[in-house]
PDB file of C-alpha atoms in Angstrom:
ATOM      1  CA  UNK A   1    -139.301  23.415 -36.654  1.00 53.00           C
ATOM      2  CA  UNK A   2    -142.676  22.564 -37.160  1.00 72.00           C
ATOM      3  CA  UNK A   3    -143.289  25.813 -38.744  1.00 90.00           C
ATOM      4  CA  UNK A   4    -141.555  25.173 -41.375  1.00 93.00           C
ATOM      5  CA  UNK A   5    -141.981  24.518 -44.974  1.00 95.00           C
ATOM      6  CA  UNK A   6    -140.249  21.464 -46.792  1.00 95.00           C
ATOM      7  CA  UNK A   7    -138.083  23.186 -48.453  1.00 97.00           C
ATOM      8  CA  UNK A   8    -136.994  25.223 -45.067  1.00 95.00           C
ATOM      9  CA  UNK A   9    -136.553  22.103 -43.299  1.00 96.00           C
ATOM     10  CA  UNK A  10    -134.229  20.547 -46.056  1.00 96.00           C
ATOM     11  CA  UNK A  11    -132.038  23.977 -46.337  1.00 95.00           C
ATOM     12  CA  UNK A  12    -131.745  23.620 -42.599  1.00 94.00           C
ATOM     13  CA  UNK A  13    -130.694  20.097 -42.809  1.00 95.00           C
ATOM     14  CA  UNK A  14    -128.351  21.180 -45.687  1.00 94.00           C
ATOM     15  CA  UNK A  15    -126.611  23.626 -43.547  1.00 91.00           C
ATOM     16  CA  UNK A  16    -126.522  21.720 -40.324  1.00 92.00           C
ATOM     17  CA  UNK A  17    -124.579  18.925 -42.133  1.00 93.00           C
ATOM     18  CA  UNK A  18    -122.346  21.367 -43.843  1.00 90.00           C
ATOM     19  CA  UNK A  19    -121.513  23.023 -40.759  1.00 88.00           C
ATOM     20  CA  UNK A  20    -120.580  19.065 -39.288  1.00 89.00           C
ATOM     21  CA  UNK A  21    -118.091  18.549 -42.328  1.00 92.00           C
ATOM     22  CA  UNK A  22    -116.469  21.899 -42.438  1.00 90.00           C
ATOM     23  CA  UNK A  23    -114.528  24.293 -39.651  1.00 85.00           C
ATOM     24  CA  UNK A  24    -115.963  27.038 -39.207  1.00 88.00           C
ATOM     25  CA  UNK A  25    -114.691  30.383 -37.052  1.00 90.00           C
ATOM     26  CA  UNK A  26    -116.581  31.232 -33.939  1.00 92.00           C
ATOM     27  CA  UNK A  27    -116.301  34.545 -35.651  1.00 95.00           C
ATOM     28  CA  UNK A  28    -118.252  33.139 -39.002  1.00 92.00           C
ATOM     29  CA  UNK A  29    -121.154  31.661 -36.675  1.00 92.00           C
ATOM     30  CA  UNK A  30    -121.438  34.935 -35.050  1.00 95.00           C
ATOM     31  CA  UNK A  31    -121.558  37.022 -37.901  1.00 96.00           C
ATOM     32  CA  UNK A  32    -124.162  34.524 -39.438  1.00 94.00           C
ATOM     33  CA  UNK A  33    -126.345  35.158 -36.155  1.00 94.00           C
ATOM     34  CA  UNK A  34    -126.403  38.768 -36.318  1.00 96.00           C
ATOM     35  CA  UNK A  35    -126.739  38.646 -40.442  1.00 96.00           C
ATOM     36  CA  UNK A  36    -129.761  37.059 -39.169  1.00 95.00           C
ATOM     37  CA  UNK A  37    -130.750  38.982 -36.457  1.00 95.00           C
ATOM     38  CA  UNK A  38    -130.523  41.910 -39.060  1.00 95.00           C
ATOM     39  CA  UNK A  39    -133.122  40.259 -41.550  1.00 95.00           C
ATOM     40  CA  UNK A  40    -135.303  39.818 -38.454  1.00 95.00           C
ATOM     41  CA  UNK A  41    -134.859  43.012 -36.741  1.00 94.00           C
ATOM     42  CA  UNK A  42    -134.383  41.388 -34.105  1.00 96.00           C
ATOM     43  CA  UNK A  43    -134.136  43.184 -30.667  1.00 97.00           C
ATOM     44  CA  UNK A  44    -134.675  42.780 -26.749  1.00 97.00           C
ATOM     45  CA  UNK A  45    -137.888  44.411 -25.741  1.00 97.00           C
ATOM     46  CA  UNK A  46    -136.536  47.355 -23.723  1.00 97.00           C
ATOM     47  CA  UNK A  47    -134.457  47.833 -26.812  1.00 97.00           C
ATOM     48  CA  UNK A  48    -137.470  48.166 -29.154  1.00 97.00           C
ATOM     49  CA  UNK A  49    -139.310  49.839 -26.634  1.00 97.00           C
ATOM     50  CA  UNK A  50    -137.017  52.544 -26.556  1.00 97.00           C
ATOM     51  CA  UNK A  51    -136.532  53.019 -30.384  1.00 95.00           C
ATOM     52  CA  UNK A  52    -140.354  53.235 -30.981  1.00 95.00           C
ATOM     53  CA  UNK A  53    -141.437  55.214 -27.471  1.00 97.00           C
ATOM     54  CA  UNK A  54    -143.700  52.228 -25.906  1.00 96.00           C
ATOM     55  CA  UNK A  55    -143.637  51.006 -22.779  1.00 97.00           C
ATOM     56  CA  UNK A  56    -142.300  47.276 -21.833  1.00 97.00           C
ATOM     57  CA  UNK A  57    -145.456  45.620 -21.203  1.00 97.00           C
ATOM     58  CA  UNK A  58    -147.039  47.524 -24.353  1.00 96.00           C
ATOM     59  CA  UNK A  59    -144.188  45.714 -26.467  1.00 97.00           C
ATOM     60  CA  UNK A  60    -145.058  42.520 -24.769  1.00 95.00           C
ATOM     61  CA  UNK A  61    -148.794  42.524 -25.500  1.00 95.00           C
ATOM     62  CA  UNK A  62    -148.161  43.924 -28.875  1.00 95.00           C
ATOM     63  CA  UNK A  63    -145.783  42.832 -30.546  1.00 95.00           C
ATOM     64  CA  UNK A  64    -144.260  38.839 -31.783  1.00 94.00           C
ATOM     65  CA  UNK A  65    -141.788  37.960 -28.510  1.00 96.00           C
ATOM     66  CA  UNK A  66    -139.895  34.750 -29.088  1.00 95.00           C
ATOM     67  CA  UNK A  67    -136.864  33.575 -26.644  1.00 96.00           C
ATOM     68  CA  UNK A  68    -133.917  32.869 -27.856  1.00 95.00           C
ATOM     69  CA  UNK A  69    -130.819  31.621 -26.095  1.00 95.00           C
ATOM     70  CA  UNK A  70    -133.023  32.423 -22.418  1.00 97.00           C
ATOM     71  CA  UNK A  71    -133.379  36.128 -23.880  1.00 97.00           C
ATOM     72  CA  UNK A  72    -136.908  37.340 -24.628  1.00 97.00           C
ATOM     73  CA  UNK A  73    -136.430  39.390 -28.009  1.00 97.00           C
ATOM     74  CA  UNK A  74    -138.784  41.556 -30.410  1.00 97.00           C
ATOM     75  CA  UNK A  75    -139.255  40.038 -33.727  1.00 95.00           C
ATOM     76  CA  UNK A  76    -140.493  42.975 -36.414  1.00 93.00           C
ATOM     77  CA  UNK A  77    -139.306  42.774 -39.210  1.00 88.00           C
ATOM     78  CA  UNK A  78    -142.726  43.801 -41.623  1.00 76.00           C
TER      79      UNK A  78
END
């Protein structure tokens, strides 16, 4: 989080409290992960690799790689 702005870091505190007080579905929290994913174009490296004919280790050198949930995945979303 220390990337973030102010203002990011109070939305995420906003959100993470709101989340506390209210039920949510696991089906919601999913949804909100891939409406994420979506903004992020987010995909695993063999995935993106694929879709833009590169090789693996070309995607690794090349491209921003950040883990999430012990899953390496392509962030690209320029």
């Amino acid at each position: 989080m220390s990337n973030l702005s102010e203002k990011e870091r109070q939305v995420l505190e906003k959100f993470l409290k709101y989340v506390y007080t209210n039920d949510f579905s696991n089906e919601f929290l999913v949804q909100l992960i891939e409406l994420a994913g979506s903004f992020l174009n987010l995909q695993t490296i063999p995935d993106y690799a694929r879709e833009n004919n590169l090789s693996y280790n070309g995607v690794k050198k090349t491209r921003q790689i950040r883990k999430i949930f012990n899953v390496k995945f392509v962030i690209d979303n320029n």
